[in-house]
GROMACS .gro file of C-alpha atoms in nm:
model
  192
    1GLY     CA    1  -0.641  -0.096  -0.438
    2SER     CA    2  -0.298   0.066  -0.470
    3GLY     CA    3   0.055  -0.030  -0.372
    4VAL     CA    4   0.374   0.057  -0.380
    5LEU     CA    5   0.747  -0.046  -0.504
    6VAL     CA    6   0.976  -0.089  -0.165
    7ASP     CA    7   1.309  -0.226  -0.363
    8ALA     CA    8   1.435  -0.284  -0.688
    9LYS     CA    9   1.389  -0.650  -0.682
   10GLY     CA   10   0.982  -0.596  -0.754
   11TYR     CA   11   0.847  -0.610  -0.386
   12ILE     CA   12   0.514  -0.448  -0.354
   13VAL     CA   13   0.367  -0.333  -0.045
   14THR     CA   14  -0.018  -0.297   0.000
   15ASN     CA   15  -0.296  -0.454   0.215
   16ARG     CA   16  -0.417  -0.757   0.330
   17HIS     CA   17  -0.755  -0.686   0.147
   18VAL     CA   18  -0.614  -0.596  -0.176
   19ALA     CA   19  -0.447  -0.882  -0.215
   20MET     CA   20  -0.695  -1.174  -0.088
   21ALA     CA   21  -1.037  -1.255  -0.111
   22GLU     CA   22  -1.227  -1.204   0.225
   23GLU     CA   23  -1.443  -1.503   0.292
   24GLN     CA   24  -1.741  -1.525   0.545
   25ASN     CA   25  -1.726  -1.817   0.749
   26PRO     CA   26  -2.006  -1.978   0.913
   27ASP     CA   27  -1.960  -1.869   1.257
   28SER     CA   28  -1.984  -1.513   1.115
   29SER     CA   29  -1.557  -1.453   1.105
   30VAL     CA   30  -1.372  -1.313   0.857
   31SER     CA   31  -1.051  -1.507   0.678
   32PHE     CA   32  -0.917  -1.426   0.384
   33VAL     CA   33  -0.803  -1.669   0.128
   34PRO     CA   34  -0.544  -1.648  -0.166
   35ALA     CA   35  -0.654  -1.491  -0.522
   36ASP     CA   36  -0.655  -1.742  -0.840
   37SER     CA   37  -0.419  -1.457  -0.982
   38LEU     CA   38  -0.324  -1.143  -0.911
   39PHE     CA   39  -0.219  -0.866  -1.154
   40VAL     CA   40  -0.086  -0.477  -1.152
   41THR     CA   41  -0.063  -0.196  -1.389
   42MET     CA   42   0.244   0.045  -1.320
   43ALA     CA   43   0.150   0.444  -1.292
   44ASP     CA   44   0.243   0.612  -1.607
   45GLN     CA   45   0.219   0.300  -1.796
   46PRO     CA   46  -0.082   0.193  -2.037
   47LEU     CA   47  -0.393   0.070  -1.885
   48GLN     CA   48  -0.369  -0.301  -2.073
   49LYS     CA   49  -0.003  -0.349  -1.953
   50TRP     CA   50  -0.083  -0.577  -1.678
   51THR     CA   51   0.194  -0.778  -1.503
   52ARG     CA   52   0.111  -1.108  -1.299
   53VAL     CA   53   0.232  -1.057  -0.915
   54THR     CA   54   0.268  -1.332  -0.682
   55VAL     CA   55   0.213  -1.303  -0.282
   56VAL     CA   56   0.457  -1.356  -0.088
   57ALA     CA   57   0.357  -1.303   0.271
   58VAL     CA   58   0.047  -1.186   0.407
   59TYR     CA   59  -0.031  -1.090   0.798
   60PRO     CA   60  -0.309  -1.297   0.937
   61ALA     CA   61  -0.624  -1.165   1.017
   62GLY     CA   62  -0.654  -0.959   1.368
   63GLN     CA   63  -0.290  -0.812   1.232
   64PRO     CA   64  -0.187  -0.528   1.039
   65ASP     CA   65  -0.344  -0.533   0.751
   66LEU     CA   66  -0.078  -0.584   0.514
   67ALA     CA   67   0.000  -0.842   0.213
   68LEU     CA   68   0.375  -0.820   0.046
   69LEU     CA   69   0.366  -0.909  -0.339
   70LYS     CA   70   0.662  -0.956  -0.600
   71ILE     CA   71   0.638  -0.873  -0.959
   72PRO     CA   72   0.885  -1.171  -1.092
   73ASN     CA   73   1.243  -1.084  -1.282
   74TYR     CA   74   1.152  -0.697  -1.176
   75SER     CA   75   1.456  -0.466  -1.221
   76GLY     CA   76   1.282  -0.098  -1.218
   77PRO     CA   77   1.228   0.213  -1.010
   78HIS     CA   78   1.137   0.179  -0.656
   79ILE     CA   79   1.032   0.451  -0.359
   80ALA     CA   80   1.416   0.532  -0.231
   81GLN     CA   81   1.263   0.703   0.076
   82VAL     CA   82   1.104   0.509   0.376
   83ASP     CA   83   1.111   0.575   0.751
   84TRP     CA   84   1.105   0.219   0.813
   85ALA     CA   85   1.104   0.317   1.222
   86ASP     CA   86   0.834   0.590   1.184
   87ALA     CA   87   1.021   0.814   1.328
   88ASP     CA   88   0.902   1.166   1.155
   89VAL     CA   89   0.566   1.125   1.168
   90ARG     CA   90   0.374   1.366   1.409
   91GLN     CA   91   0.027   1.504   1.488
   92GLY     CA   92  -0.043   1.800   1.295
   93GLU     CA   93   0.236   1.760   1.008
   94ALA     CA   94   0.169   1.769   0.659
   95ALA     CA   95   0.122   1.463   0.498
   96ALA     CA   96   0.041   1.322   0.155
   97LEU     CA   97  -0.116   0.987  -0.036
   98ILE     CA   98  -0.050   0.856  -0.384
   99GLY     CA   99  -0.286   0.635  -0.550
  100PHE     CA  100  -0.555   0.516  -0.761
  101PRO     CA  101  -0.853   0.645  -0.587
  102THR     CA  102  -1.177   0.462  -0.706
  103GLY     CA  103  -0.918   0.275  -0.922
  104GLU     CA  104  -0.846   0.224  -1.278
  105ALA     CA  105  -1.159   0.410  -1.410
  106LEU     CA  106  -1.067   0.763  -1.237
  107ALA     CA  107  -0.695   0.692  -1.278
  108TYR     CA  108  -0.704   0.685  -1.692
  109ASP     CA  109  -0.592   0.918  -1.850
  110ALA     CA  110  -0.724   0.892  -2.269
  111ALA     CA  111  -0.530   1.185  -2.379
  112THR     CA  112  -0.203   0.962  -2.297
  113ARG     CA  113  -0.400   0.598  -2.301
  114THR     CA  114  -0.213   0.558  -1.951
  115VAL     CA  115  -0.280   0.518  -1.597
  116ARG     CA  116  -0.201   0.767  -1.356
  117THR     CA  117  -0.191   0.833  -0.985
  118SER     CA  118  -0.370   1.105  -0.781
  119MET     CA  119  -0.189   1.272  -0.509
  120SER     CA  120  -0.405   1.413  -0.221
  121ALA     CA  121  -0.248   1.626   0.064
  122GLY     CA  122  -0.350   1.644   0.425
  123ILE     CA  123  -0.228   1.626   0.763
  124PHE     CA  124  -0.120   1.335   1.028
  125SER     CA  125  -0.433   1.395   1.261
  126LYS     CA  126  -0.367   1.113   1.533
  127VAL     CA  127  -0.048   0.893   1.518
  128THR     CA  128  -0.034   0.629   1.763
  129THR     CA  129   0.192   0.296   1.793
  130ASP     CA  130  -0.052   0.093   1.577
  131ARG     CA  131  -0.229   0.339   1.375
  132ILE     CA  132  -0.207   0.671   1.192
  133GLN     CA  133  -0.512   0.893   1.113
  134PHE     CA  134  -0.497   1.038   0.776
  135ASP     CA  135  -0.691   1.385   0.751
  136GLY     CA  136  -0.725   1.427   0.353
  137PHE     CA  137  -0.917   1.281   0.048
  138THR     CA  138  -0.940   0.937   0.033
  139VAL     CA  139  -1.183   0.722  -0.060
  140GLY     CA  140  -1.254   0.337  -0.210
  141GLY     CA  141  -0.970   0.215  -0.439
  142SER     CA  142  -0.699   0.395  -0.234
  143SER     CA  143  -0.627   0.094  -0.003
  144GLY     CA  144  -0.255   0.034   0.001
  145SER     CA  145  -0.137   0.365  -0.103
  146PRO     CA  146   0.189   0.490   0.039
  147VAL     CA  147   0.133   0.760   0.269
  148PHE     CA  148   0.429   1.027   0.284
  149ASN     CA  149   0.523   1.276   0.574
  150ALA     CA  150   0.653   1.613   0.465
  151ASN     CA  151   1.025   1.501   0.427
  152GLY     CA  152   0.911   1.269   0.149
  153GLU     CA  153   0.923   0.956   0.310
  154VAL     CA  154   0.681   0.642   0.313
  155VAL     CA  155   0.586   0.637   0.656
  156ALA     CA  156   0.237   0.445   0.611
  157VAL     CA  157   0.021   0.236   0.390
  158HIS     CA  158  -0.357   0.348   0.374
  159ALA     CA  159  -0.591   0.081   0.525
  160ALA     CA  160  -0.924   0.237   0.549
  161GLY     CA  161  -1.155   0.531   0.570
  162LEU     CA  162  -1.513   0.596   0.681
  163ARG     CA  163  -1.781   0.609   0.463
  164GLU     CA  164  -1.949   0.862   0.656
  165ALA     CA  165  -1.673   1.102   0.674
  166VAL     CA  166  -1.517   1.073   0.346
  167GLY     CA  167  -1.110   1.242   0.393
  168LEU     CA  168  -1.073   1.060   0.713
  169GLY     CA  169  -0.841   0.755   0.679
  170PHE     CA  170  -0.674   0.521   0.868
  171ALA     CA  171  -0.309   0.364   0.794
  172VAL     CA  172  -0.090   0.089   0.913
  173PRO     CA  173   0.280   0.222   1.026
  174ILE     CA  174   0.542   0.104   0.767
  175LYS     CA  175   0.742  -0.021   1.038
  176TYR     CA  176   0.489  -0.364   1.054
  177VAL     CA  177   0.656  -0.385   0.709
  178PRO     CA  178   0.995  -0.560   0.758
  179PRO     CA  179   0.831  -0.870   0.900
  180LEU     CA  180   0.715  -0.960   0.590
  181LEU     CA  181   1.014  -0.886   0.373
  182PRO     CA  182   1.247  -1.203   0.240
  183PRO     CA  183   1.609  -1.190   0.354
  184ASP     CA  184   1.708  -1.087   0.013
  185ALA     CA  185   1.492  -0.798   0.029
  186LYS     CA  186   1.560  -0.670   0.392
  187ALA     CA  187   1.937  -0.672   0.283
  188GLU     CA  188   1.910  -0.499   0.003
  189LEU     CA  189   1.722  -0.199   0.239
  190GLY     CA  190   1.973  -0.236   0.531
  191LEU     CA  191   1.724  -0.377   0.750
  192ARG     CA  192   1.779  -0.654   1.012
   0.00000   0.00000   0.00000
């Protein structure tokens, strides 16, 4: 999966299904269990440079498919433009998704020995209060990727696609992320 750093202290937004393992219960319901360990590699870094992260918060099953991770002692680059209110998401407007489709294998650049993100362009084909539909190239591994509007602002987190309709993706609006953020991150980002 993919994720996006939303502040300079190392908070990463991704999907619950990326950060946790799915487990089938005897009653056929699904639950999520914490992973034993979770590592990330940053874009434009050597593939072998893995950093352990911790899971800070996760929405339970049945709620938005989002999780918040933290890189300990991080201080570095992050996405600065986030439309926390989803004010600039309109059906028919241009959109872009940046991430690691199919995981690290496709992202690996043998010449530089680094992982590089892919970007796909598309449109917002449907916008509702709880879901943003993105029409553009998405495949397995795109989960957790940030979805941008034409202004370059993150407006959603890619969560799923349809196998029978490659390119049709569904994203969780970014407005669902602030409740997961701890007070220090909210203060830094100017959120309540």
